[in-house]
Each structure stands twice: as structure tokens, then as C-alpha cells.
mmCIF file of C-alpha atoms in Angstrom:
data_model
loop_
_atom_site.group_PDB
_atom_site.id
_atom_site.type_symbol
_atom_site.label_atom_id
_atom_site.label_comp_id
_atom_site.label_asym_id
_atom_site.label_seq_id
_atom_site.Cartn_x
_atom_site.Cartn_y
_atom_site.Cartn_z
ATOM 1 C CA MET A 111 133.348 -101.358 3.241
ATOM 2 C CA LYS A 112 134.906 -103.765 5.667
ATOM 3 C CA ARG A 113 134.159 -107.386 4.841
ATOM 4 C CA LEU A 114 132.808 -110.051 7.068
ATOM 5 C CA VAL A 115 135.340 -112.878 7.361
ATOM 6 C CA ILE A 116 133.555 -116.180 7.146
ATOM 7 C CA ALA A 117 134.839 -119.086 9.183
ATOM 8 C CA ALA A 118 136.553 -122.036 7.568
ATOM 9 C CA ILE A 119 133.352 -123.980 7.524
ATOM 10 C CA CYS A 120 131.858 -121.615 4.959
ATOM 11 C CA ALA A 121 134.895 -121.988 2.704
ATOM 12 C CA GLY A 122 134.199 -125.667 2.702
ATOM 13 C CA LEU A 123 130.564 -125.093 1.936
ATOM 14 C CA ILE A 124 131.345 -122.862 -1.045
ATOM 15 C CA LEU A 125 133.692 -125.497 -2.390
ATOM 16 C CA GLY A 126 130.921 -128.004 -1.892
ATOM 17 C CA LEU A 127 128.569 -125.722 -3.777
ATOM 18 C CA CYS A 128 130.804 -125.942 -6.862
ATOM 19 C CA GLU A 129 130.429 -129.711 -6.790
ATOM 20 C CA ALA A 130 126.801 -130.075 -5.670
ATOM 21 C CA ARG A 131 124.010 -130.027 -8.204
ATOM 22 C CA TYR A 132 121.997 -127.447 -6.341
ATOM 23 C CA VAL A 133 118.530 -126.648 -7.716
ATOM 24 C CA ALA A 134 116.811 -123.715 -6.009
ATOM 25 C CA ASN A 135 113.167 -124.639 -6.363
ATOM 26 C CA LEU A 136 110.888 -122.784 -3.969
ATOM 27 C CA ASN A 137 107.922 -124.901 -2.946
ATOM 28 C CA LEU A 138 105.469 -122.034 -3.048
ATOM 29 C CA ALA A 139 101.969 -121.947 -4.430
ATOM 30 C CA GLY A 140 102.221 -118.265 -5.311
ATOM 31 C CA ASN A 141 104.995 -115.954 -6.499
ATOM 32 C CA GLU A 142 108.455 -117.345 -5.770
ATOM 33 C CA ASN A 143 109.743 -113.891 -4.983
ATOM 34 C CA SER A 144 107.208 -113.272 -2.247
ATOM 35 C CA LEU A 145 109.288 -114.572 0.625
ATOM 36 C CA TYR A 146 112.337 -112.509 -0.315
ATOM 37 C CA CYS A 147 110.352 -109.319 -0.561
ATOM 38 C CA LEU A 148 108.453 -110.048 2.621
ATOM 39 C CA ALA A 149 111.713 -110.718 4.537
ATOM 40 C CA PHE A 150 113.077 -107.259 3.712
ATOM 41 C CA SER A 151 109.718 -105.556 4.237
ATOM 42 C CA ARG A 152 109.372 -107.195 7.638
ATOM 43 C CA ILE A 153 112.518 -105.503 8.990
ATOM 44 C CA GLY A 154 111.776 -102.167 7.260
ATOM 45 C CA ALA A 155 114.727 -102.396 4.858
ATOM 46 C CA THR A 156 114.798 -100.937 1.362
ATOM 47 C CA LEU A 157 115.703 -103.486 -1.313
ATOM 48 C CA LEU A 158 118.583 -102.141 -3.400
ATOM 49 C CA GLU A 159 119.352 -104.938 -5.850
ATOM 50 C CA SER A 160 118.859 -108.580 -6.729
ATOM 51 C CA ARG A 161 121.643 -110.688 -8.140
ATOM 52 C CA LEU A 162 121.932 -114.117 -9.795
ATOM 53 C CA ASP A 163 125.150 -116.010 -10.324
ATOM 54 C CA ALA A 164 125.166 -119.146 -12.518
ATOM 55 C CA TRP A 165 127.984 -121.388 -13.587
ATOM 56 C CA ALA A 166 128.412 -124.571 -15.584
ATOM 57 C CA THR A 167 131.391 -126.731 -16.477
ATOM 58 C CA ILE A 168 131.599 -128.308 -19.926
ATOM 59 C CA LYS A 169 133.955 -131.294 -20.039
ATOM 60 C CA LYS A 170 135.570 -130.127 -23.221
ATOM 61 C CA LYS A 171 137.999 -127.329 -24.069
ATOM 62 C CA ASN A 172 136.056 -125.118 -26.471
ATOM 63 C CA SER A 173 137.741 -123.062 -29.134
ATOM 64 C CA THR A 174 137.524 -119.249 -28.957
ATOM 65 C CA GLN A 175 134.825 -119.256 -31.632
ATOM 66 C CA GLU A 176 132.840 -121.918 -29.812
ATOM 67 C CA MET A 177 132.975 -119.891 -26.609
ATOM 68 C CA LYS A 178 131.776 -116.806 -28.420
ATOM 69 C CA GLU A 179 128.860 -118.834 -29.831
ATOM 70 C CA ARG A 180 128.021 -120.096 -26.356
ATOM 71 C CA LEU A 181 127.822 -116.536 -25.030
ATOM 72 C CA MET A 182 125.618 -115.595 -27.956
ATOM 73 C CA ASP A 183 123.344 -118.555 -27.143
ATOM 74 C CA ILE A 184 123.066 -117.423 -23.526
ATOM 75 C CA GLY A 185 122.278 -113.931 -24.683
ATOM 76 C CA ARG A 186 119.459 -115.183 -26.893
ATOM 77 C CA ALA A 187 118.070 -117.297 -24.039
ATOM 78 C CA LEU A 188 118.039 -114.203 -21.800
ATOM 79 C CA GLU A 189 116.666 -112.057 -24.607
ATOM 80 C CA ILE A 190 119.478 -109.574 -24.379
ATOM 81 C CA PRO A 191 121.175 -108.098 -27.482
ATOM 82 C CA ILE A 192 124.831 -109.024 -27.803
ATOM 83 C CA ASP A 193 126.937 -107.272 -30.437
ATOM 84 C CA PRO A 194 129.669 -109.777 -31.452
ATOM 85 C CA GLN A 195 132.036 -106.789 -31.629
ATOM 86 C CA THR A 196 131.724 -106.265 -27.875
ATOM 87 C CA ILE A 197 132.989 -109.755 -27.049
ATOM 88 C CA SER A 198 136.617 -109.568 -25.859
ATOM 89 C CA THR A 199 139.197 -112.293 -25.777
ATOM 90 C CA SER A 200 142.365 -112.725 -23.663
ATOM 91 C CA SER A 201 144.820 -115.560 -23.133
ATOM 92 C CA THR A 202 147.325 -116.437 -20.471
ATOM 93 C CA GLY A 203 149.266 -119.632 -20.926
ATOM 94 C CA ASP A 204 146.773 -122.373 -21.806
ATOM 95 C CA ILE A 205 143.793 -120.391 -20.436
ATOM 96 C CA THR A 206 141.586 -118.421 -22.841
ATOM 97 C CA VAL A 207 138.872 -116.134 -21.564
ATOM 98 C CA VAL A 208 135.996 -114.686 -23.587
ATOM 99 C CA ARG A 209 133.651 -112.165 -22.033
ATOM 100 C CA THR A 210 131.038 -109.521 -22.681
ATOM 101 C CA SER A 211 128.548 -107.410 -20.739
ATOM 102 C CA VAL A 212 125.177 -105.909 -21.594
ATOM 103 C CA THR A 213 122.919 -103.360 -19.909
ATOM 104 C CA LYS A 214 119.212 -103.641 -20.647
ATOM 105 C CA ASN A 215 116.555 -101.693 -18.812
ATOM 106 C CA ASN A 216 117.405 -101.953 -15.127
ATOM 107 C CA GLY A 217 119.527 -105.098 -15.540
ATOM 108 C CA ARG A 218 123.266 -105.639 -16.011
ATOM 109 C CA TYR A 219 124.433 -108.922 -17.534
ATOM 110 C CA TYR A 220 128.002 -110.269 -17.367
ATOM 111 C CA LEU A 221 128.843 -113.321 -19.476
ATOM 112 C CA THR A 222 132.169 -115.135 -19.387
ATOM 113 C CA ALA A 223 133.594 -118.331 -20.862
ATOM 114 C CA GLN A 224 136.961 -119.685 -19.864
ATOM 115 C CA ALA A 225 138.673 -122.656 -21.514
ATOM 116 C CA SER A 226 141.575 -124.571 -20.074
ATOM 117 C CA LYS A 227 142.873 -128.094 -20.183
ATOM 118 C CA GLY A 228 139.997 -130.400 -20.918
ATOM 119 C CA TYR A 229 137.130 -128.165 -19.824
ATOM 120 C CA THR A 230 135.250 -124.932 -20.392
ATOM 121 C CA LEU A 231 133.748 -122.913 -17.582
ATOM 122 C CA LEU A 232 130.710 -120.692 -18.272
ATOM 123 C CA LEU A 233 129.818 -117.915 -15.856
ATOM 124 C CA VAL A 234 126.768 -115.649 -15.892
ATOM 125 C CA SER A 235 126.028 -112.829 -13.467
ATOM 126 C CA VAL A 236 122.835 -110.824 -13.628
ATOM 127 C CA ILE A 237 122.192 -107.785 -11.415
ATOM 128 C CA PHE A 238 118.894 -105.922 -11.285
ATOM 129 C CA ALA A 239 118.457 -102.574 -9.557
ATOM 130 C CA ALA A 240 115.614 -102.226 -7.079
ATOM 131 C CA GLY A 241 112.174 -102.344 -8.591
ATOM 132 C CA LYS A 242 108.888 -104.227 -8.270
ATOM 133 C CA ASP A 243 109.976 -106.799 -10.861
ATOM 134 C CA ALA A 244 113.608 -107.237 -9.777
ATOM 135 C CA THR A 245 113.190 -110.470 -7.874
ATOM 136 C CA ASN A 246 110.807 -111.853 -10.497
ATOM 137 C CA ASN A 247 113.402 -111.087 -13.162
ATOM 138 C CA ILE A 248 116.090 -112.992 -11.249
ATOM 139 C CA ILE A 249 113.880 -116.082 -10.999
ATOM 140 C CA GLU A 250 113.000 -115.866 -14.693
ATOM 141 C CA CYS A 251 116.688 -115.550 -15.676
ATOM 142 C CA GLN A 252 117.480 -118.595 -13.560
ATOM 143 C CA LYS A 253 114.841 -120.642 -15.382
ATOM 144 C CA ARG A 254 116.073 -119.537 -18.797
ATOM 145 C CA ILE A 255 119.704 -120.354 -18.015
ATOM 146 C CA LYS A 256 118.872 -123.773 -16.708
ATOM 147 C CA LYS A 257 116.998 -124.575 -19.915
ATOM 148 C CA ILE A 258 120.190 -124.340 -21.956
ATOM 149 C CA LEU A 259 122.956 -125.128 -19.432
ATOM 150 C CA PRO A 260 123.491 -127.708 -16.677
ATOM 151 C CA ALA A 261 124.017 -124.726 -14.386
ATOM 152 C CA GLN A 262 124.320 -124.348 -10.669
ATOM 153 C CA THR A 263 122.985 -121.065 -9.320
ATOM 154 C CA ALA A 264 123.066 -118.773 -6.311
ATOM 155 C CA SER A 265 120.924 -115.686 -5.719
ATOM 156 C CA GLN A 266 121.549 -112.715 -3.489
ATOM 157 C CA TYR A 267 119.367 -109.797 -2.428
ATOM 158 C CA THR A 268 120.762 -106.624 -0.896
ATOM 159 C CA GLY A 269 118.876 -104.079 1.165
ATOM 160 C CA VAL A 270 119.710 -101.130 3.433
ATOM 161 C CA LEU A 271 118.576 -99.487 6.635
ATOM 162 C CA ALA A 272 119.463 -95.904 7.595
ATOM 163 C CA GLY A 273 121.785 -95.543 10.536
ATOM 164 C CA GLU A 274 123.360 -98.251 12.676
ATOM 165 C CA VAL A 275 121.630 -101.410 13.861
ATOM 166 C CA ALA A 276 123.093 -102.016 17.312
ATOM 167 C CA SER A 277 125.302 -105.090 17.507
ATOM 168 C CA SER A 278 122.906 -106.705 20.040
ATOM 169 C CA LYS A 279 120.034 -106.370 17.541
ATOM 170 C CA ARG A 280 121.737 -107.744 14.418
ATOM 171 C CA GLU A 281 121.222 -111.435 15.155
ATOM 172 C CA PRO A 282 117.532 -110.889 16.135
ATOM 173 C CA LEU A 283 117.134 -108.959 12.842
ATOM 174 C CA ILE A 284 118.359 -111.985 10.857
ATOM 175 C CA ASN A 285 116.093 -114.236 12.904
ATOM 176 C CA ARG A 286 113.081 -112.107 11.938
ATOM 177 C CA MET A 287 113.996 -112.554 8.264
ATOM 178 C CA PHE A 288 114.475 -116.306 8.748
ATOM 179 C CA GLU A 289 111.035 -116.545 10.402
ATOM 180 C CA VAL A 290 109.490 -115.565 7.077
ATOM 181 C CA PHE A 291 111.025 -118.726 5.600
ATOM 182 C CA GLU A 292 110.298 -120.776 8.741
ATOM 183 C CA ALA A 293 114.063 -121.297 8.746
ATOM 184 C CA GLN A 294 116.140 -122.818 11.501
ATOM 185 C CA MET A 295 119.294 -120.855 12.313
ATOM 186 C CA ILE A 296 122.332 -123.159 12.057
ATOM 187 C CA GLU A 297 125.538 -121.118 12.486
ATOM 188 C CA VAL A 298 126.196 -117.518 13.513
ATOM 189 C CA TYR A 299 129.421 -115.557 12.818
ATOM 190 C CA LYS A 300 130.145 -112.188 14.357
ATOM 191 C CA THR A 301 132.624 -109.284 14.016
ATOM 192 C CA SER A 302 132.542 -105.802 15.435
ATOM 193 C CA ASN A 303 130.581 -104.435 12.453
ATOM 194 C CA ALA A 304 128.724 -107.447 11.159
ATOM 195 C CA VAL A 305 126.794 -110.641 11.873
ATOM 196 C CA SER A 306 126.194 -113.502 9.446
ATOM 197 C CA ALA A 307 124.018 -116.570 9.936
ATOM 198 C CA THR A 308 123.299 -119.680 7.925
ATOM 199 C CA GLY A 309 120.001 -121.467 8.100
ATOM 200 C CA TYR A 310 117.797 -124.207 6.720
ATOM 201 C CA THR A 311 114.291 -123.615 5.393
ATOM 202 C CA PRO A 312 111.761 -126.263 4.218
ATOM 203 C CA PHE A 313 110.550 -123.822 1.557
ATOM 204 C CA ILE A 314 113.683 -124.453 -0.543
ATOM 205 C CA SER A 315 113.710 -128.034 -1.724
ATOM 206 C CA SER A 316 117.493 -128.524 -2.063
ATOM 207 C CA HIS A 317 120.324 -127.826 0.309
ATOM 208 C CA LEU A 318 124.025 -128.099 0.933
ATOM 209 C CA GLY A 319 125.499 -130.366 3.519
ATOM 210 C CA TYR A 320 128.540 -130.034 5.751
ATOM 211 C CA GLY A 321 128.890 -132.907 8.126
ATOM 212 C CA LYS A 322 125.494 -133.532 9.637
ATOM 213 C CA LYS A 323 124.331 -129.969 9.055
ATOM 214 C CA GLN A 324 122.182 -128.764 6.155
ATOM 215 C CA TYR A 325 122.123 -125.242 4.763
ATOM 216 C CA ASN A 326 120.126 -123.439 2.082
ATOM 217 C CA LEU A 327 119.841 -119.860 3.333
ATOM 218 C CA GLN A 328 122.250 -117.243 4.622
ATOM 219 C CA ALA A 329 121.814 -113.674 5.765
ATOM 220 C CA ALA A 330 124.261 -110.982 6.909
ATOM 221 C CA VAL A 331 123.938 -107.586 8.568
ATOM 222 C CA HIS A 332 126.866 -105.187 8.096
ATOM 223 C CA TYR A 333 127.174 -101.625 9.425
ATOM 224 C CA ASN A 334 129.148 -99.138 7.290
ATOM 225 C CA PRO A 335 130.256 -96.325 9.658
ATOM 226 C CA THR A 336 131.461 -94.160 6.764
ATOM 227 C CA GLU A 337 127.999 -94.091 5.198
ATOM 228 C CA ASN A 338 126.163 -94.527 8.483
ATOM 229 C CA LYS A 339 124.060 -97.240 6.851
ATOM 230 C CA THR A 340 123.379 -100.853 7.692
ATOM 231 C CA TYR A 341 123.407 -103.240 4.722
ATOM 232 C CA ILE A 342 121.309 -106.399 4.741
ATOM 233 C CA TYR A 343 122.199 -109.420 2.604
ATOM 234 C CA LEU A 344 120.069 -112.476 1.966
ATOM 235 C CA GLY A 345 121.177 -115.362 -0.242
ATOM 236 C CA THR A 346 120.341 -118.865 -1.227
ATOM 237 C CA PRO A 347 121.888 -121.370 -0.873
ATOM 238 C CA LEU A 348 124.696 -119.191 0.560
ATOM 239 C CA LEU A 349 126.040 -115.688 0.045
ATOM 240 C CA LEU A 350 128.850 -115.796 -2.479
ATOM 241 C CA GLY A 351 131.772 -113.386 -2.675
ATOM 242 C CA GLU A 352 132.435 -110.524 -0.325
ATOM 243 C CA TYR A 353 129.936 -108.402 1.591
#
């Protein structure tokens, strides 16, 4: 799949994300997942998966054993069984990496700890396949992680539409999703096969700032000509990685 190349402004935002203490609290009286589900339902897209990425920096270089214990603690918080024998260790120079992965029900969990000079970085990625509880599970995992780690988080939801959404209809499609969040569209980026837009919604209490602009929502529409499918991505505060 060809990737949407984000402008330099987004690179700055992602760097800012690593520094900001972003807390994704939805100010909703009902289910927190309702807006995400409604956004995909409104455009007729099938939700494929929900993903949570969390990371925390500990200002201390942990030993290999301490990192293994941290991963075990995270596993207990998420109520996933971790066999200590499945935890792998690798070292390059002064960097030591400890990681493991677990599959439970319809969820995949990836836990990593990396120690270097003076600090330890903890990374957790959780991916749930489509299902009625997928978005609820993401929100629950986020709460559990934040109880034991000073973590920053980002969530991403992926859906699909059959066939090609015409280039002229991609931005309006994102706008329809943003309307569910009462979100203002801030920036729009376009290529031949994709459109991405950042926005700001009052339903998410925290945000990222770049200059005088504020962001806490991003969506992308990408057409894959090989599969003849259009993929829809929705993330908060921004979409991380490639899509």
C-alpha cells in the first residue's frame, strides 16, 4: 500500500506528542466509544480494527531483570498471561531491548522495554480485530495502563469501503466523520491516492499545539488500487506511523 506523506508540520506535531502529557479524556455522558463507531457507521465503512499505542519514559536505566518485571507488571494490569520464557532480550552497544507479545481472544498485545543511557522507554501496542467490544477494549486498556505508568497514548481506528472513493469525495468524507465530533478541520494534505486532515474537537479535553493551531483528531482516506478498496483511518490525537 502506498503511504500518505505527511507534511513537515505533522513531523513536528508527532515530536511534540512525545513531549506533551496528552490525556485523551472524552467528555461524554455515555459510552466513550460511541463517537468512533458512529463516525464509521455514518460513512458506511466497516470497522476492521482498533489500536492503542502507549509509551512512557522512566528516568533511570533499568537492568534486564527490572525490564522483564515491568513487562510482567503491565501484563498483569492488562490481565494477559505472559510466560517469562517468551520474553526475549537483545543488546546493541549500550542499548538493551526486552520484548514479548501475547494473543488473547481477539486482541494482540506487544510489550517492549528499552534501556539506554540514563533512561528506560516502555512501549505497549494493543490491536483488537473488529467486534462490538473492540473500541471499548481499547479504552479499557488505556485506563489500565495509565493506572500503573505515566503513559502518553494514541488510538487509531481502521475501516474499509469497497471500491474507490473518488478523489473529489475524500475530503467531504472526512468532514462527515468530523461532524460527528463537532470537529473543526484544521489542515488538509492530499496525494493522488489519499487525503488526510487534522482537526480539533471539543469532545476531547486535551490537544496538541503547533503555533497558534490546536489538534486532537486526524483522519485519512486512502485508496488501494491493487485491492480496489478504500481504507479509512481515524486517530486521536493524531495518526501515528504509516497508513
